[in-house]
Coordinates of C-alpha atoms in Angstrom, one line a residue:
Chain A
M23 CA 52.8 108.7 105.3
S24 CA 56.4 108.4 106.4
V25 CA 59.3 109.4 104.2
S26 CA 62.6 107.7 104.7
P27 CA 65.3 110.3 105.2
Q28 CA 67.8 108.1 103.4
P29 CA 67.9 106.9 99.8
A30 CA 67.4 103.2 99.5
M31 CA 70.5 101.1 99.9
P32 CA 71.2 98.4 97.2
K33 CA 69.8 95.1 98.4
S34 CA 73.3 93.4 98.3
W35 CA 74.7 95.9 100.8
R36 CA 75.1 94.7 104.3
V37 CA 73.0 96.9 106.5
E38 CA 74.9 95.8 109.6
S39 CA 78.1 97.4 108.4
K40 CA 76.5 100.7 107.6
P41 CA 77.1 103.6 107.9
H42 CA 80.3 102.7 106.0
K43 CA 83.8 103.5 107.2
F44 CA 84.9 105.9 104.4
C45 CA 85.5 109.6 105.0
P46 CA 82.8 112.1 104.3
G47 CA 82.9 112.9 100.6
C48 CA 84.9 109.8 99.7
G49 CA 84.3 108.3 96.2
H50 CA 84.4 104.7 97.4
G51 CA 80.8 104.7 98.7
L52 CA 79.6 105.9 95.3
V53 CA 81.5 103.3 93.3
L54 CA 80.3 100.6 95.7
K55 CA 76.7 101.9 95.4
C56 CA 77.0 101.4 91.6
L57 CA 78.4 98.0 92.1
G58 CA 75.7 97.1 94.6
E59 CA 73.0 98.1 92.2
A60 CA 74.6 96.3 89.4
I61 CA 74.8 93.1 91.5
D62 CA 71.1 93.5 92.4
E63 CA 70.0 94.1 88.9
L64 CA 71.9 91.1 87.6
G65 CA 70.6 88.9 90.4
I66 CA 74.1 87.5 91.2
Q67 CA 74.4 88.2 95.0
D68 CA 74.6 84.4 95.7
R69 CA 77.4 84.0 93.2
V70 CA 79.6 87.0 93.8
V71 CA 83.0 86.8 95.5
F72 CA 84.1 90.3 96.3
G73 CA 87.9 90.8 96.9
C74 CA 89.2 94.0 98.2
D75 CA 92.8 95.3 98.2
I76 CA 94.8 97.1 100.9
G77 CA 94.5 100.9 101.0
C78 CA 91.2 102.6 101.6
S79 CA 89.5 99.8 99.6
L80 CA 90.2 97.4 102.5
L81 CA 87.4 99.1 104.5
S82 CA 84.9 97.4 102.2
W83 CA 85.8 93.8 103.4
D84 CA 82.4 93.5 105.1
F85 CA 80.5 96.0 102.9
F86 CA 78.3 93.5 101.0
N87 CA 76.1 90.6 101.8
C88 CA 78.4 88.7 99.5
D89 CA 81.3 86.4 100.3
S90 CA 84.3 88.7 100.6
V91 CA 88.0 88.4 101.0
Q92 CA 90.4 91.1 102.0
T93 CA 93.8 90.3 100.3
H94 CA 97.2 92.1 100.3
H95 CA 98.2 95.3 98.7
G96 CA 98.2 94.8 94.9
R97 CA 97.3 91.1 95.2
T98 CA 93.6 91.1 94.8
T99 CA 93.6 90.2 91.1
P100 CA 95.6 87.0 91.6
V101 CA 93.5 85.9 94.5
M102 CA 90.3 86.4 92.5
T103 CA 91.9 84.7 89.5
G104 CA 92.8 81.7 91.8
I105 CA 89.2 81.5 93.0
K106 CA 87.7 81.8 89.5
R107 CA 90.0 79.1 88.1
A108 CA 89.0 76.8 91.0
N109 CA 85.3 77.5 90.7
P110 CA 84.2 79.1 87.4
D111 CA 80.6 79.4 88.5
L112 CA 81.5 82.2 90.9
I113 CA 81.5 85.9 89.8
C114 CA 84.8 87.2 91.0
I115 CA 85.3 91.0 91.5
A116 CA 88.6 92.5 92.5
Y117 CA 88.2 96.0 94.0
M118 CA 91.2 98.3 94.5
G119 CA 92.5 101.8 94.2
D120 CA 94.9 103.3 91.7
G121 CA 98.0 102.7 93.9
G122 CA 97.1 99.1 94.5
G123 CA 96.1 98.5 90.9
Y124 CA 98.5 100.5 88.8
A125 CA 101.7 100.4 90.9
I126 CA 102.2 97.4 93.2
G127 CA 99.5 95.3 91.6
I128 CA 100.1 96.1 87.9
G129 CA 102.0 92.9 87.2
G130 CA 99.0 90.9 88.4
I131 CA 96.5 93.0 86.4
V132 CA 98.6 93.0 83.2
N133 CA 99.1 89.3 83.2
A134 CA 95.5 88.5 84.2
A135 CA 94.4 90.8 81.3
A136 CA 96.8 89.2 78.9
R137 CA 95.4 85.8 79.8
N138 CA 91.9 87.2 79.4
E139 CA 91.0 85.8 82.9
K140 CA 87.2 85.7 83.4
V141 CA 87.3 88.1 86.4
T142 CA 86.2 91.7 86.9
V143 CA 88.6 94.4 88.1
L144 CA 87.0 97.6 89.5
L145 CA 89.5 100.3 90.3
A146 CA 88.7 103.6 92.1
N147 CA 91.1 106.3 90.8
N148 CA 91.4 109.2 93.3
T149 CA 94.9 110.2 92.2
V150 CA 96.5 109.5 95.6
Y151 CA 97.6 106.9 98.1
A152 CA 94.8 107.9 100.5
M153 CA 95.0 105.4 103.4
T154 CA 98.7 106.2 104.0
G155 CA 98.2 109.9 104.0
G156 CA 98.2 111.3 100.5
Q157 CA 101.4 110.3 98.7
M158 CA 101.9 110.5 95.0
S159 CA 100.2 107.6 93.1
P160 CA 100.5 106.5 89.5
C161 CA 97.4 108.7 88.8
T162 CA 98.5 111.9 90.5
M163 CA 97.8 114.7 87.9
P164 CA 100.7 116.8 86.5
G165 CA 101.2 119.7 88.9
Q166 CA 99.0 118.2 91.6
K167 CA 100.4 118.8 95.0
V168 CA 100.7 115.7 97.2
E169 CA 102.7 114.6 100.2
T170 CA 105.6 113.1 98.3
A171 CA 105.5 115.8 95.5
P172 CA 104.8 118.9 97.7
Y173 CA 105.6 121.3 94.8
G174 CA 103.4 119.4 92.4
R175 CA 103.9 116.3 90.3
D176 CA 106.7 116.9 87.8
P177 CA 106.2 114.6 84.8
E178 CA 109.9 115.2 83.9
A179 CA 110.9 113.5 87.1
T180 CA 108.1 111.1 87.7
G181 CA 106.5 110.5 84.3
M182 CA 103.0 111.0 83.1
P183 CA 100.0 109.5 85.0
T184 CA 99.1 106.0 84.2
Q185 CA 96.2 105.5 81.8
G186 CA 95.0 102.1 82.9
P187 CA 92.0 101.4 80.6
E188 CA 93.9 102.5 77.5
M189 CA 96.7 100.2 78.4
I190 CA 94.5 97.3 79.3
S191 CA 92.4 97.6 76.2
A192 CA 95.6 97.3 74.2
I193 CA 96.7 94.0 75.8
T194 CA 93.4 92.1 76.3
G195 CA 92.1 89.7 73.7
D196 CA 88.7 89.4 72.1
G197 CA 85.8 89.5 74.4
A198 CA 87.3 91.8 77.0
Y199 CA 85.4 94.8 78.3
V200 CA 87.3 97.9 79.4
A201 CA 85.8 101.3 80.4
R202 CA 86.5 104.4 82.4
G203 CA 83.5 105.8 84.3
T204 CA 83.2 108.5 86.9
T205 CA 81.4 109.1 90.1
A206 CA 80.2 112.3 88.5
N207 CA 77.9 110.2 86.3
M208 CA 76.5 107.4 88.4
R209 CA 74.0 106.1 85.9
Q210 CA 76.8 105.6 83.3
L211 CA 79.2 104.1 85.8
K212 CA 76.6 101.6 86.9
G213 CA 76.0 100.7 83.3
Y214 CA 79.7 100.1 82.7
I215 CA 80.0 97.9 85.8
K216 CA 77.0 96.0 84.7
K217 CA 78.5 95.3 81.3
A218 CA 81.8 94.3 82.9
L219 CA 80.0 91.8 85.1
Q220 CA 78.0 90.5 82.1
T221 CA 81.2 90.0 80.3
Q222 CA 82.4 87.7 83.1
M223 CA 79.0 86.0 83.4
E224 CA 79.0 85.2 79.7
G225 CA 82.6 84.0 79.9
K226 CA 83.7 86.5 77.2
G227 CA 87.0 87.6 78.8
F228 CA 88.6 90.0 81.2
S229 CA 86.6 93.0 82.3
F230 CA 88.0 96.2 83.8
V231 CA 86.3 99.4 84.9
E232 CA 88.2 102.4 86.3
A233 CA 86.0 104.9 88.2
L234 CA 87.2 108.5 88.8
A235 CA 86.6 109.2 92.5
A236 CA 87.2 112.0 95.0
C237 CA 89.4 112.1 98.0
P238 CA 88.6 115.5 99.7
T239 CA 90.6 114.4 102.8
N240 CA 93.9 114.2 101.0
W241 CA 93.2 116.7 98.3
R242 CA 92.3 119.1 101.2
T243 CA 89.5 120.5 99.1
N244 CA 86.0 121.8 100.1
A245 CA 82.9 120.4 98.4
E246 CA 83.0 122.8 95.5
K247 CA 86.6 122.2 94.7
T248 CA 86.4 118.5 95.2
W249 CA 83.5 118.2 92.7
A250 CA 85.3 120.5 90.2
F251 CA 88.4 118.3 90.3
V252 CA 86.4 115.1 89.7
E253 CA 84.0 116.5 87.2
K254 CA 86.2 119.0 85.2
E255 CA 89.9 118.4 85.8
M256 CA 90.3 114.7 85.9
P257 CA 88.4 113.9 82.7
Q258 CA 90.7 116.3 80.8
Y259 CA 93.5 113.6 81.1
Y260 CA 91.4 110.6 82.0
K261 CA 88.9 110.3 79.1
V262 CA 85.6 108.8 80.2
G263 CA 84.0 106.2 78.0
E264 CA 84.1 102.6 76.9
K265 CA 87.5 101.5 75.5
K266 CA 86.6 98.0 74.5
N267 CA 83.1 96.5 74.4
P268 CA 82.4 93.0 73.2
F269 CA 78.6 93.7 73.1
E270 CA 79.3 96.5 70.6
E271 CA 81.6 94.3 68.6
K272 CA 78.7 91.9 68.3
K273 CA 76.3 94.6 67.2
E274 CA 78.8 95.9 64.6
A275 CA 79.3 92.4 63.3
Q276 CA 75.6 91.9 63.0
Q277 CA 75.3 95.3 61.2
N278 CA 78.1 94.5 58.8
G279 CA 76.8 91.0 58.2
Chain B
M15 CA 84.8 61.5 85.7
S16 CA 88.3 60.2 86.3
E17 CA 90.0 57.0 87.3
K18 CA 92.3 56.8 90.3
P19 CA 95.9 57.8 89.4
I20 CA 97.3 54.8 91.3
T21 CA 95.7 51.5 92.3
G22 CA 97.4 48.9 94.4
E23 CA 101.2 49.3 94.8
K24 CA 103.4 50.4 92.0
R25 CA 107.2 50.1 92.2
A26 CA 108.8 52.9 90.3
F27 CA 112.3 54.4 89.6
M28 CA 111.9 58.1 89.2
T29 CA 113.0 61.6 90.1
G30 CA 111.8 63.3 93.3
N31 CA 109.9 66.0 91.4
E32 CA 108.0 63.2 89.6
V33 CA 107.3 61.6 92.9
V34 CA 105.8 64.8 94.2
A35 CA 103.5 65.1 91.2
W36 CA 102.3 61.6 91.7
A37 CA 101.9 62.2 95.4
A38 CA 99.7 65.2 94.8
L39 CA 97.6 63.2 92.3
A40 CA 97.3 60.4 94.8
A41 CA 96.4 62.8 97.6
G42 CA 93.5 64.2 95.5
A43 CA 95.0 67.6 94.9
D44 CA 92.6 69.5 92.6
I45 CA 94.7 72.3 91.2
M46 CA 98.3 73.5 91.1
Y47 CA 99.4 77.1 90.6
G48 CA 103.0 77.5 89.7
Y49 CA 105.9 79.6 88.3
P50 CA 109.1 78.1 86.8
I51 CA 112.1 77.9 89.0
T52 CA 114.8 75.3 89.2
P53 CA 115.0 72.8 90.8
Q54 CA 111.2 72.3 91.1
N55 CA 110.2 72.7 87.5
E56 CA 109.5 69.0 86.8
I57 CA 106.8 68.9 89.4
M58 CA 104.8 71.2 87.0
H59 CA 105.9 69.2 84.0
Y60 CA 104.7 65.9 85.4
W61 CA 101.6 67.4 86.8
T62 CA 100.5 69.0 83.5
R63 CA 101.2 65.8 81.6
Q64 CA 99.0 63.7 83.9
I65 CA 96.1 65.9 84.9
P66 CA 93.9 65.7 81.7
K67 CA 93.4 62.0 82.6
Y68 CA 92.3 62.8 86.1
G69 CA 90.4 66.0 85.7
R70 CA 92.7 68.2 87.7
K71 CA 93.8 71.8 86.9
F72 CA 96.9 73.9 86.5
L73 CA 97.6 77.6 86.1
Q74 CA 101.1 79.0 85.3
T75 CA 101.2 82.5 86.7
E76 CA 103.5 85.5 86.1
D77 CA 105.6 85.2 89.2
E78 CA 105.7 83.5 92.6
L79 CA 103.6 86.3 94.2
S80 CA 100.8 85.4 91.9
A81 CA 101.5 81.7 92.2
G82 CA 101.1 82.0 95.9
F83 CA 98.1 84.3 95.9
T84 CA 96.2 82.2 93.2
T85 CA 96.9 79.1 95.4
V86 CA 95.3 81.1 98.3
G87 CA 92.3 81.7 95.9
G88 CA 92.0 78.0 95.1
V89 CA 91.9 77.1 98.8
L90 CA 89.3 79.9 99.4
A91 CA 87.2 78.2 96.7
G92 CA 87.5 75.0 98.7
L93 CA 89.9 73.0 96.5
K94 CA 93.0 71.1 97.6
A95 CA 95.4 73.6 96.0
F96 CA 99.2 73.5 96.0
T97 CA 102.2 75.2 94.6
A98 CA 105.9 74.5 94.4
T99 CA 109.0 76.8 94.5
A100 CA 112.6 77.3 95.5
G101 CA 115.1 79.9 96.5
P102 CA 114.2 83.4 95.4
G103 CA 110.8 82.1 94.6
N104 CA 110.4 80.9 98.2
T105 CA 111.3 84.5 99.2
L106 CA 108.5 85.9 97.2
M107 CA 106.1 83.2 98.3
Q108 CA 106.4 84.3 101.9
E109 CA 104.0 87.2 101.2
P110 CA 101.0 85.0 100.2
L111 CA 101.9 82.5 102.8
S112 CA 101.8 85.1 105.6
M113 CA 98.2 85.8 104.4
A114 CA 97.5 82.1 104.5
E115 CA 98.9 82.1 108.1
M116 CA 96.8 85.0 109.2
M117 CA 93.6 83.7 107.6
R118 CA 94.2 80.0 108.5
L119 CA 94.3 78.9 104.8
P120 CA 95.5 75.3 104.3
V121 CA 97.9 76.1 101.4
V122 CA 100.4 73.3 100.6
T123 CA 103.8 74.3 99.3
V124 CA 106.6 72.1 98.1
V125 CA 110.0 73.7 98.4
Q126 CA 113.0 72.2 96.6
Q127 CA 115.9 74.1 98.2
R128 CA 118.6 75.6 96.1
G129 CA 121.7 77.6 97.0
G130 CA 121.3 81.0 98.6
P131 CA 121.3 83.9 99.3
S132 CA 120.1 85.5 96.1
T133 CA 120.1 83.5 92.9
A134 CA 123.1 81.5 94.1
T135 CA 122.9 78.0 92.6
V136 CA 120.1 76.1 91.0
I137 CA 121.4 72.9 92.5
Y138 CA 121.1 72.2 96.2
S139 CA 121.2 73.5 99.8
Q140 CA 119.5 73.3 103.1
Q141 CA 119.5 77.1 103.4
E142 CA 115.7 77.7 103.2
V143 CA 115.1 76.2 106.7
T144 CA 114.8 79.6 108.5
L145 CA 112.7 81.1 105.6
T146 CA 110.4 78.1 105.4
T147 CA 109.9 77.6 109.2
L148 CA 109.8 81.3 110.2
G149 CA 109.3 83.3 107.0
G150 CA 106.9 86.2 106.6
N151 CA 106.1 89.0 109.0
G152 CA 104.6 86.7 111.6
E153 CA 105.3 84.0 114.1
G154 CA 105.9 81.0 111.9
M155 CA 102.5 79.3 112.4
R156 CA 103.1 76.6 109.8
V157 CA 104.0 72.9 109.5
V158 CA 107.2 72.0 107.8
Y159 CA 108.1 68.4 106.9
S160 CA 111.7 67.5 105.9
P161 CA 111.7 64.2 104.0
S162 CA 115.0 62.4 103.3
N163 CA 114.2 60.0 100.5
H164 CA 111.8 59.5 97.7
Q165 CA 109.5 57.2 99.6
E166 CA 109.2 60.0 102.3
L167 CA 108.7 62.6 99.6
F168 CA 105.7 60.6 98.5
D169 CA 104.4 59.9 102.0
Y170 CA 104.8 63.4 103.3
T171 CA 103.4 65.2 100.3
I172 CA 100.3 63.1 100.7
K173 CA 100.2 63.7 104.4
S174 CA 100.8 67.5 104.0
F175 CA 97.3 67.9 102.4
N176 CA 95.6 66.2 105.4
T177 CA 97.7 68.1 107.9
A178 CA 96.9 71.4 106.2
W179 CA 93.2 70.8 106.0
K180 CA 92.9 69.3 109.4
Y181 CA 94.6 72.1 111.3
R182 CA 94.3 75.0 108.8
F183 CA 97.9 76.1 109.0
P184 CA 100.0 76.5 105.8
T185 CA 102.0 73.2 105.3
F186 CA 105.3 72.7 103.6
V187 CA 107.2 69.8 102.2
L188 CA 110.8 71.0 102.4
G189 CA 112.9 69.0 99.9
D190 CA 116.0 70.0 98.0
G191 CA 117.6 70.0 94.6
Y192 CA 119.3 66.6 95.1
Q193 CA 116.1 64.9 96.1
A194 CA 114.2 66.8 93.3
K195 CA 116.6 65.7 90.5
M196 CA 117.9 62.3 91.4
R197 CA 116.2 59.0 90.5
E198 CA 115.4 56.5 93.2
S199 CA 113.2 53.6 93.9
V200 CA 109.8 54.3 95.4
T201 CA 106.6 52.5 96.0
L202 CA 103.6 54.5 94.9
Y203 CA 100.2 53.6 96.3
D204 CA 96.6 54.7 96.7
P205 CA 96.5 56.3 100.1
E206 CA 92.9 55.2 100.7
E207 CA 93.8 51.6 100.1
K208 CA 96.4 52.0 102.8
G209 CA 93.7 53.2 105.3
I210 CA 94.5 56.9 105.0
T211 CA 91.3 58.9 105.2
F212 CA 91.4 62.2 103.3
V213 CA 90.3 65.2 105.3
T214 CA 87.5 66.8 103.2
P215 CA 88.3 70.3 102.1
E216 CA 85.7 73.0 102.7
R217 CA 84.7 76.2 100.9
Y218 CA 85.4 79.5 102.4
V219 CA 83.6 81.3 99.6
G220 CA 80.8 80.2 97.3
K221 CA 78.8 78.1 99.8
P222 CA 75.2 77.3 98.9
G223 CA 72.6 79.9 99.4
T224 CA 72.4 83.7 99.2
P225 CA 74.5 85.5 101.8
G226 CA 72.5 87.7 104.1
V227 CA 69.3 85.8 103.2
D228 CA 69.9 82.0 103.7
R229 CA 73.2 82.3 105.5
D230 CA 75.8 84.8 106.8
P231 CA 78.3 86.0 104.2
G232 CA 81.8 84.7 104.5
H233 CA 83.8 87.9 105.4
Y234 CA 87.5 87.2 105.6
R235 CA 90.1 89.8 106.5
N236 CA 93.7 90.1 107.5
T237 CA 93.7 93.7 108.8
Y238 CA 92.6 94.6 112.3
N239 CA 91.7 97.9 113.7
T240 CA 93.4 97.8 117.1
E241 CA 96.4 96.1 118.7
E242 CA 94.1 94.3 121.2
E243 CA 92.0 92.9 118.4
L244 CA 95.0 91.4 116.6
F245 CA 96.4 90.2 120.0
E246 CA 93.2 88.2 120.6
V247 CA 93.2 86.6 117.2
L248 CA 96.9 85.6 117.5
Q249 CA 96.3 84.1 120.9
Q250 CA 93.8 81.7 119.3
H251 CA 96.3 80.8 116.6
F252 CA 99.0 80.1 119.2
A253 CA 96.7 78.0 121.2
D254 CA 95.6 76.0 118.2
F255 CA 99.3 75.6 117.1
E256 CA 100.3 74.4 120.6
K257 CA 97.4 72.0 120.7
M258 CA 98.3 70.6 117.3
A259 CA 102.1 70.3 117.9
P260 CA 102.1 67.0 119.8
E261 CA 99.9 65.5 117.1
V262 CA 102.0 66.4 114.1
I263 CA 105.6 66.4 115.5
E264 CA 107.6 63.6 114.0
Y265 CA 111.2 62.6 114.5
S266 CA 113.4 59.5 114.6
Q267 CA 116.3 58.5 116.8
E268 CA 118.7 55.5 117.1
S269 CA 121.5 54.3 119.4
V270 CA 121.1 57.4 121.6
E271 CA 120.9 55.7 125.0
D272 CA 124.6 55.3 125.6
A273 CA 125.9 57.7 123.0
D274 CA 128.8 60.0 123.6
V275 CA 128.0 61.8 120.4
I276 CA 124.5 62.3 118.9
I277 CA 124.5 63.5 115.3
I278 CA 121.6 65.7 114.3
G279 CA 120.7 66.0 110.7
H280 CA 117.6 66.5 108.5
G281 CA 116.5 66.0 105.0
V282 CA 118.9 64.4 102.5
V283 CA 121.8 64.9 104.9
F284 CA 120.1 62.4 107.2
R285 CA 121.1 59.6 104.8
G286 CA 124.8 60.3 105.6
V287 CA 124.0 60.7 109.3
R288 CA 122.3 57.3 109.4
D289 CA 125.0 55.5 107.6
A290 CA 127.7 57.1 109.6
V291 CA 126.1 56.0 112.9
K292 CA 125.9 52.4 111.5
E293 CA 129.6 52.4 110.5
L294 CA 130.8 54.0 113.8
R295 CA 128.7 51.6 115.9
E296 CA 130.3 48.7 113.9
E297 CA 133.6 50.0 115.0
G298 CA 132.4 50.0 118.6
L299 CA 132.0 53.8 119.0
K300 CA 129.1 55.2 121.0
V301 CA 127.4 57.3 118.5
G302 CA 123.7 57.8 117.8
Y303 CA 121.5 60.1 115.8
F304 CA 118.4 62.3 116.2
R305 CA 116.6 63.4 113.2
P306 CA 113.7 66.0 113.2
I307 CA 111.2 65.1 110.5
T308 CA 109.0 68.1 111.3
L309 CA 111.2 71.2 111.5
R310 CA 108.1 73.2 112.5
P311 CA 106.8 72.4 115.0
F312 CA 110.2 71.1 116.2
P313 CA 110.5 68.0 118.4
A314 CA 112.0 70.2 121.1
E315 CA 111.2 68.2 124.2
Q316 CA 112.4 64.9 122.7
L317 CA 115.7 66.4 121.7
K318 CA 116.2 68.3 125.0
A319 CA 115.8 65.0 126.9
L320 CA 118.9 63.7 125.0
A321 CA 121.0 66.9 125.4
T322 CA 122.5 65.9 128.7
Q323 CA 125.8 66.7 130.4
G324 CA 129.0 65.4 128.9
R325 CA 127.3 64.6 125.5
K326 CA 128.2 66.2 122.2
L327 CA 125.6 67.1 119.7
L328 CA 127.1 67.2 116.2
I329 CA 124.9 69.2 113.9
A330 CA 125.4 68.4 110.3
E331 CA 123.7 70.6 107.7
S332 CA 124.1 72.1 104.3
A333 CA 123.6 75.6 105.7
Q334 CA 125.5 77.9 108.1
G335 CA 123.7 77.0 111.2
Q336 CA 120.0 77.2 110.3
L337 CA 119.1 73.8 111.8
A338 CA 121.5 74.6 114.6
R339 CA 119.4 77.7 115.5
L340 CA 116.3 75.5 115.8
V341 CA 118.3 73.0 117.9
K342 CA 119.7 75.6 120.3
D343 CA 116.3 77.1 120.8
A344 CA 114.9 73.7 121.5
I345 CA 117.6 72.6 124.1
Y346 CA 118.1 76.0 125.8
G347 CA 119.3 75.4 129.3
A348 CA 120.7 71.9 128.5
T349 CA 124.4 71.3 129.0
A350 CA 125.4 69.2 126.0
E351 CA 128.2 70.6 123.9
I352 CA 127.3 71.6 120.4
V353 CA 129.7 70.7 117.6
P354 CA 128.9 72.4 114.2
M355 CA 129.4 70.8 110.9
F356 CA 128.1 73.5 108.5
R357 CA 128.6 73.1 104.8
P358 CA 126.3 75.8 103.2
G359 CA 125.1 74.8 99.7
V360 CA 127.1 71.6 99.4
G361 CA 126.3 68.0 100.2
I362 CA 127.6 66.1 103.2
T363 CA 128.9 62.5 102.8
T364 CA 129.0 59.6 105.2
E365 CA 132.8 59.6 105.1
Q366 CA 132.9 63.3 106.1
I367 CA 130.6 62.7 109.0
V368 CA 132.5 59.7 110.2
A369 CA 135.8 61.6 110.1
K370 CA 134.2 64.5 112.0
V371 CA 132.9 62.3 114.7
K372 CA 136.3 60.6 115.1
E373 CA 137.9 64.1 115.4
V374 CA 135.6 65.2 118.2
L375 CA 135.1 61.9 120.1

């Protein structure tokens, strides 16, 4: 009997582009594993259009056996919106980091959310601009030392970190799905991503999942400290959970009725 | 589903923006993405009024970045998608259009030029020539048509969709606020009845079958890992552009054989140029004109052949030398004298051109 040394890859992953190009310990691979499994379980590989941003997420342009488009920094949401509007049968997924999503791309996300566009945004929050070498991002934690805040982020000077799901749940209409998951709880994260995709498949509204993810390269942390930051420190400010869930609303309505 | 927007020939008296909307309908454009900016707004107004009848779509976005990038998305999905903009909007639009250039996406953009730089005027100029022909952080791999009247606005808007989809370079119709807002006679027609065959658009994403099972996935990128990799990709773009150029270059010229002065003008300014040549010829003066219709690729060889010793090239434009730069680049090495007539952001009349020619003749 032979035992594979590797855990099984999601079926929708493209074997030819593996091993992937992310750094050892990077959170992107985990988020994309959850996404791959969600695509497999929903059986939508033939309908998915995967759009990736610029930043480390750009490395996922040939990650899936799905049609994929690498866009510009902060512009993935509008490109996916344009595709979805042109062909509503496709399942459009915009994948990005916290810099691309919450800084340069926030205008696109806020307006797509406000219009309740039937697209899914999946955002990996690792608290830094990683591809460019670890500058401060909208999600850098107070006191966290990064290249452009070498003495630690000072909220007095730079504000508090952006809380994306909280903001987006406030501006989306009925039917939207908004959640924050974490790579420290893969089963839960996959469930959130699946519900986000179902929201799009059923035409309910905008769907958004933030995933807390690690960047040991730029955090300059060993395995233990990396994991402690993701599992313990980040969730103190970034509360994990569902912020808006059209499936729950339905259940509640049924219960109340 | 839907009837044809135009059957037979229809004589109409309408604004240039309305002409563009009808042209896009007649060309079979499927979807427009746009953001309000003067003087192109009425393109969206007329488009949104007409489209329910013809099953076409529209999305108003939050800015020109998104208008451009959603148009890119529409093209990726395989639709004839277009947008329209002007001035500061054109500046923002250069980012999505550079992506279209890199990924060879046939995005069609109508630009109705207004004054610049900055917000300037909402009225008129020819100051978006450099931006539209060479904008973005690239090499200007795009086609730019400069129509001079409403009939051409109709003809070239229709043509731009075919050029874009045939050659897969972003294609522009470069109008201006005067053409956008004035009313003029125009003959609308169904292009297919005129023997124009539409180039069929193609899906980049969402083709039939499961990627990795029935077909390869469409993987489209604009980032490259090494200098050499990018260099190779660009060489192919340049080769395709060079091969395309003789097929798309358009220009017109008149009375140039014996001319002492050749007036060069494009777009709405060409009207004054054409009439000035007519008047001056009637007076017996040896004056002709050369008018580039495509500003990119530019009819360089054709113009250079005229730029001979002892001749004067009078360049009339509503900008401070943006057309002149294209001309100088085209005729480099020729010995004709260049006479500038630059009026940035204001119109140029026949009388002004006639007076200028008499001054230099």
